[in-house]
Coordinates of C-alpha atoms in Angstrom, one line a residue:
X16 CA 127.0 109.6 128.8
X17 CA 127.3 106.7 126.3
X18 CA 127.0 109.2 123.4
X19 CA 129.5 111.6 124.9
X20 CA 131.9 108.8 125.6
X21 CA 131.6 107.5 122.1
X22 CA 132.5 110.9 120.6
X23 CA 135.5 111.2 123.1
X24 CA 136.8 107.8 121.9
X25 CA 136.5 108.9 118.3
X26 CA 138.3 112.1 119.1
X27 CA 141.2 110.3 120.8
X28 CA 141.6 107.9 117.9
X29 CA 141.7 110.9 115.5
X30 CA 144.4 112.6 117.6
X31 CA 146.4 109.4 117.7
X32 CA 146.4 109.2 113.9
X33 CA 147.0 112.9 113.3
X34 CA 143.5 114.1 112.4
X35 CA 141.9 117.2 113.9
X36 CA 138.8 116.0 115.9
X37 CA 137.2 119.5 116.1
X38 CA 137.5 120.1 112.4
X39 CA 136.1 116.7 111.5
X40 CA 133.3 116.8 114.0
X41 CA 132.5 120.3 112.6
X42 CA 132.5 118.8 109.1
X43 CA 130.2 116.0 110.3
X44 CA 127.8 118.5 111.7
X45 CA 127.7 120.6 108.6
X46 CA 127.3 117.5 106.4
X47 CA 124.2 116.4 108.4
X48 CA 122.6 119.8 109.4
X49 CA 124.5 122.4 107.4
X50 CA 121.7 123.3 105.0
X51 CA 118.2 122.4 103.7
X52 CA 119.6 119.6 101.5
X53 CA 121.7 118.1 104.3
X54 CA 118.7 118.2 106.7
X55 CA 116.5 116.5 104.1
X56 CA 119.0 113.7 103.5
X57 CA 119.4 113.2 107.3
X58 CA 115.6 112.9 107.8
X59 CA 115.2 110.6 104.8
X60 CA 117.9 108.3 106.1
X61 CA 116.1 108.2 109.4
X62 CA 113.1 106.5 107.9
X63 CA 114.4 102.9 107.6
X64 CA 116.3 103.3 110.8
X65 CA 113.2 104.2 112.7
X66 CA 111.2 101.2 111.4
X67 CA 113.9 98.5 111.7
X68 CA 114.5 99.8 115.3
X69 CA 110.8 99.6 116.1
X70 CA 110.7 96.1 114.7
X71 CA 113.6 95.0 117.0
X72 CA 112.0 96.9 119.9
X73 CA 108.7 95.0 119.6
X74 CA 110.4 91.6 119.6
X75 CA 112.7 92.6 122.4
X76 CA 109.9 93.8 124.6
X77 CA 108.4 90.2 124.2
X78 CA 111.7 88.7 125.3
X79 CA 113.0 87.6 121.8
X80 CA 115.8 88.8 119.7
X81 CA 114.9 89.3 116.1
X82 CA 118.3 89.5 114.3
X83 CA 116.5 89.2 111.0
X84 CA 115.8 92.9 110.4
X85 CA 118.1 93.0 107.4
X86 CA 116.3 90.1 105.6
X87 CA 112.9 91.4 106.5
X88 CA 113.8 94.9 105.3
X89 CA 115.1 93.3 102.0
X90 CA 111.9 91.3 101.5
X91 CA 109.8 94.4 102.1
X92 CA 111.9 96.3 99.6
X93 CA 111.5 93.5 97.1
X94 CA 107.8 93.1 97.6
X95 CA 107.0 96.8 97.2
X96 CA 109.0 97.2 94.1
X97 CA 107.6 94.1 92.4
X98 CA 104.0 95.2 93.0
X99 CA 104.8 98.8 91.8
X100 CA 106.3 97.4 88.6
X101 CA 103.9 94.6 87.8
X102 CA 100.7 96.5 88.8
X103 CA 101.7 99.9 87.4
X104 CA 98.3 100.2 85.7
X105 CA 96.6 100.8 89.1
X106 CA 95.7 104.5 90.0
X107 CA 98.4 106.5 91.8
X108 CA 97.7 106.5 95.6
X109 CA 96.1 103.0 95.4
X110 CA 99.2 101.7 93.8
X111 CA 101.3 103.2 96.6
X112 CA 99.2 101.8 99.3
X113 CA 99.1 98.3 97.8
X114 CA 102.9 98.4 97.2
X115 CA 103.6 99.5 100.8
X116 CA 101.2 96.9 102.3
X117 CA 102.7 94.1 100.1
X118 CA 106.2 94.9 101.2
X119 CA 105.2 95.2 104.9
X120 CA 103.3 91.9 104.8
X121 CA 106.1 90.1 103.1
X122 CA 108.5 91.2 105.8
X123 CA 106.0 90.1 108.4
X124 CA 105.6 86.7 106.9
X125 CA 109.4 86.3 106.7
X126 CA 109.7 87.0 110.4
X127 CA 106.6 85.0 111.4
X128 CA 108.4 81.8 110.1
X129 CA 110.9 82.2 113.0
X130 CA 108.0 83.0 115.4
X131 CA 106.2 79.8 114.4
X132 CA 109.4 77.7 114.8
X133 CA 110.0 79.3 118.3
X134 CA 106.4 78.9 119.4
X135 CA 105.8 75.3 118.4
X136 CA 109.3 73.8 118.1
X137 CA 111.3 75.8 120.7
X138 CA 113.8 76.8 118.0
X139 CA 116.1 79.7 118.9
X140 CA 114.8 82.8 117.0
X141 CA 118.3 84.2 116.9
X142 CA 119.6 81.3 114.8
X143 CA 116.5 81.1 112.5
X144 CA 116.4 84.8 111.8
X145 CA 120.1 84.9 111.0
X146 CA 119.6 82.0 108.6
X147 CA 116.5 83.6 107.0
X148 CA 118.6 86.8 106.4
X149 CA 120.8 84.9 104.0
X150 CA 117.9 83.0 102.4
X151 CA 116.3 86.4 101.7
X152 CA 119.5 87.8 100.3
X153 CA 120.0 85.0 97.8
X154 CA 116.4 84.7 96.9
X155 CA 116.1 88.4 96.1
X156 CA 119.3 88.3 94.1
X157 CA 118.0 85.3 92.1
X158 CA 114.6 87.0 91.6
X159 CA 116.0 90.3 90.5
X160 CA 118.5 88.7 88.1
X161 CA 116.0 86.3 86.5
X162 CA 112.6 87.9 86.8
X163 CA 113.0 91.7 87.1
X164 CA 116.2 92.8 85.4
X165 CA 116.7 93.0 81.7
X166 CA 119.2 90.5 80.2
X167 CA 122.7 91.4 81.1
X168 CA 121.7 93.8 83.9
X169 CA 121.7 93.5 87.7
X170 CA 118.9 95.8 88.6
X171 CA 115.2 96.1 87.9
X172 CA 113.5 98.9 86.0
X173 CA 112.7 102.1 87.8
X174 CA 109.1 102.2 89.2
X175 CA 106.6 104.5 87.6
X176 CA 106.4 108.1 88.9
X177 CA 102.9 107.6 90.3
X178 CA 104.3 104.8 92.6
X179 CA 107.0 107.0 94.0
X180 CA 106.9 108.5 97.5
X181 CA 108.9 111.5 96.5
X182 CA 107.2 114.9 96.4
X183 CA 107.9 118.1 94.6
X184 CA 106.9 120.0 97.7
X185 CA 109.4 118.2 100.0
X186 CA 112.1 118.5 97.3
X187 CA 111.5 122.2 97.0
X188 CA 111.7 122.6 100.8
X189 CA 115.0 120.7 101.0
X190 CA 116.9 121.9 97.9
X191 CA 116.1 118.8 95.9
X192 CA 117.0 116.2 98.5
X193 CA 115.5 112.7 98.4
X194 CA 113.3 113.3 101.4
X195 CA 109.9 111.6 100.8
X196 CA 106.5 111.0 102.5
X197 CA 107.8 107.8 104.1
X198 CA 109.5 109.9 106.8
X199 CA 106.1 111.2 108.0
X200 CA 104.6 107.7 107.9
X201 CA 107.5 106.4 110.0
X202 CA 106.9 109.1 112.7
X203 CA 103.2 108.1 112.8
X204 CA 104.1 104.4 113.2
X205 CA 106.3 105.4 116.2
X206 CA 103.2 106.9 117.9
X207 CA 101.1 103.9 117.0
X208 CA 103.6 101.5 118.5
X209 CA 103.9 103.6 121.6
X210 CA 100.1 103.4 122.1
X211 CA 100.3 99.7 121.4
X212 CA 102.9 99.2 124.1
X213 CA 101.3 101.4 126.7
X214 CA 97.5 101.6 126.1
X215 CA 96.4 98.2 124.7
X216 CA 95.8 94.8 126.3
X217 CA 97.9 93.1 123.5
X218 CA 100.8 95.4 124.3
X219 CA 100.5 94.6 128.0
X220 CA 100.6 90.9 127.3
X221 CA 103.6 91.3 125.1
X222 CA 105.5 93.2 127.7
X223 CA 104.4 90.7 130.5
X224 CA 105.7 87.7 128.5
X225 CA 108.9 89.5 127.9
X226 CA 109.3 90.1 131.7
X227 CA 108.3 86.6 132.8
X228 CA 107.0 84.0 130.4
X229 CA 105.9 81.5 133.1
X230 CA 104.1 84.1 135.1
X231 CA 102.3 85.3 132.1
X232 CA 101.2 81.8 131.1
X233 CA 100.0 81.2 134.7
X234 CA 97.9 84.4 134.5
X235 CA 96.1 82.9 131.4
X236 CA 98.0 84.7 128.6
X237 CA 98.4 82.8 125.3
X238 CA 102.2 82.7 125.1
X239 CA 102.4 81.0 121.7
X240 CA 100.0 83.4 120.1
X241 CA 101.9 86.4 121.5
X242 CA 105.3 85.0 120.4
X243 CA 104.0 84.7 116.8
X244 CA 102.3 88.1 116.9
X245 CA 105.4 89.8 118.3
X246 CA 107.5 88.3 115.5
X247 CA 104.9 89.1 112.9
X248 CA 104.6 92.8 113.9
X249 CA 108.4 93.0 114.2
X250 CA 108.8 91.8 110.6
X251 CA 106.0 94.0 109.3
X252 CA 107.8 97.1 110.7
X253 CA 111.1 96.1 109.2
X254 CA 109.4 95.2 105.9
X255 CA 107.7 98.6 106.0
X256 CA 111.1 100.2 106.3
X257 CA 112.3 98.4 103.2
X258 CA 109.1 99.2 101.3
X259 CA 109.3 102.9 102.0
X260 CA 113.0 103.0 101.1
X261 CA 112.4 101.1 97.9
X262 CA 109.5 103.4 96.8
X263 CA 111.0 106.6 98.2
X264 CA 114.7 106.4 98.0
X265 CA 116.0 103.7 95.6
X266 CA 112.9 103.4 93.3
X267 CA 114.2 100.0 92.0
X268 CA 116.0 97.0 93.4
X269 CA 119.4 95.6 92.5
X270 CA 121.5 92.5 93.1
X271 CA 123.4 92.9 96.4
X272 CA 126.7 91.4 97.5
X273 CA 125.8 91.6 101.2
X274 CA 122.9 92.2 103.5
X275 CA 121.6 95.7 104.1
X276 CA 123.4 97.3 107.1
X277 CA 120.2 99.1 108.1
X278 CA 118.9 96.0 109.9
X279 CA 121.8 95.9 112.2
X280 CA 121.9 99.7 112.6
X281 CA 118.2 99.5 113.6
X282 CA 119.2 97.2 116.5
X283 CA 121.7 99.7 117.7
X284 CA 119.1 102.5 117.5
X285 CA 116.6 100.5 119.5
X286 CA 119.2 99.7 122.2
X287 CA 120.3 103.3 122.5
X288 CA 116.6 104.3 123.0
X289 CA 116.0 101.5 125.5
X290 CA 113.3 100.2 123.2
X291 CA 111.1 103.3 123.7
X292 CA 109.3 104.1 120.4
X293 CA 109.4 107.8 121.0
X294 CA 113.1 107.7 122.1
X295 CA 113.8 105.8 118.8
X296 CA 113.0 109.0 116.9
X297 CA 115.9 110.9 118.7
X298 CA 118.2 107.9 118.6
X299 CA 117.7 107.4 114.8
X300 CA 118.3 111.1 114.3
X301 CA 121.7 110.7 115.9
X302 CA 122.7 107.6 113.9
X303 CA 121.4 109.2 110.7
X304 CA 123.4 112.4 111.3
X305 CA 126.5 110.3 111.9
X306 CA 126.0 108.4 108.7
X307 CA 125.1 111.3 106.4
X308 CA 127.5 113.7 108.0
X309 CA 130.3 111.1 108.1
X310 CA 130.4 111.2 104.3
X311 CA 131.4 114.9 104.5
X312 CA 134.5 114.1 106.7
X313 CA 136.4 112.6 103.8
X314 CA 135.2 115.4 101.4
X315 CA 136.4 118.3 103.5
X316 CA 139.4 116.6 105.1
X317 CA 141.6 113.6 104.7
X318 CA 140.0 111.7 107.7
X319 CA 138.5 108.4 106.7
X320 CA 134.7 107.8 107.0
X321 CA 135.4 104.7 109.1
X322 CA 135.9 107.1 112.1
X323 CA 132.1 107.3 112.2
X324 CA 131.8 103.5 112.5
X325 CA 134.3 103.7 115.4
X326 CA 132.2 106.4 117.1
X327 CA 129.0 104.4 116.6
X328 CA 130.6 101.2 117.9
X329 CA 131.9 103.0 120.9
X330 CA 128.5 104.4 121.7
X331 CA 127.0 100.8 121.6
X332 CA 129.9 99.6 123.7
X333 CA 129.3 102.2 126.4
X334 CA 125.6 101.4 126.4
X335 CA 126.5 97.7 127.0
X336 CA 128.9 98.3 129.9
X337 CA 126.4 100.5 131.7
X338 CA 125.3 97.4 133.4
X339 CA 128.8 96.8 134.8
X340 CA 128.7 100.3 136.2
X341 CA 125.3 99.6 137.8
X342 CA 126.7 96.5 139.4
X343 CA 129.7 98.3 140.8
X344 CA 127.5 101.2 142.2
X345 CA 125.0 98.8 143.7
X346 CA 127.8 96.9 145.4
X347 CA 129.3 100.1 146.7
X348 CA 125.9 101.2 148.0
X349 CA 125.3 98.0 149.8
X350 CA 128.7 98.0 151.4
X351 CA 128.5 101.6 152.5
X352 CA 128.1 101.9 156.3
X353 CA 124.6 102.7 157.6
X354 CA 124.1 105.6 160.0
X355 CA 121.4 106.0 162.5
X356 CA 119.8 109.2 163.5
X357 CA 122.4 109.8 166.2
X358 CA 125.1 109.7 163.5
X359 CA 126.7 106.5 164.8

């Protein structure tokens, strides 16, 4: 209902401003699923959304809000590209593995800083992760400009072909789209995180602390350790998203004027999926289709692409107010007259 309501709001706004909602939603659908190339781009765009959403889901299950997905994604992107450029003499698959692991670990370390501050100093992880986002942005900009880019340029060199996650097979199947092997890896990570949540002791402890930290501590669980571990895993996942995007999509890194939006989009994806790792796959497909297909709206009609942002924001709004509906329904149910067997 949240999704349907979001699309209805978008349609109403388009009608108010003189655009045809059926035509534009049709263009959106064609742009995201209208051919092999469009499907490939939609699946490729899902990769970072899945991983940043998983990162936010892990921290949220533990009762913490990791708002630093953008910074951790950026650090993962930076770490993977640096290793791919500086260690390009390594053999192919080994170079890819080392680059991916470096990016993921750098994202994890960046997030663990906030976890350590929360565990030992009681610092709000919301504030520290937001601040670390901007530290990451300006550090990466400085490093790219001064260490990686040629003089007078704002981007690094392109990584060697053997470090790329793109594949001639995937390109041929999707009409030369930018779909890469990172998408398959992201799906596997979803399954791993689902198993972690539901089939491991560590996952049980993480969920228990998220539900009631004091009760978990009384039961003998190490709360500090779990806080740090949750933030570390959360950052590793977001950093992995940046690493895969850097090696598979961008294949270099450039100076940025703002934080990557994917970190915040990942939060929305996780919320829509109720933090379920398997649900995140479907939720990220929706958001990716909106983003990729939204670009076709302005190509095939005069409707602005910002309509997609309105639809996305409306979906999140209706997810948020579902709790208001639950309160109203609960109140109505409690006040409804009770009847006995005789019907009195």
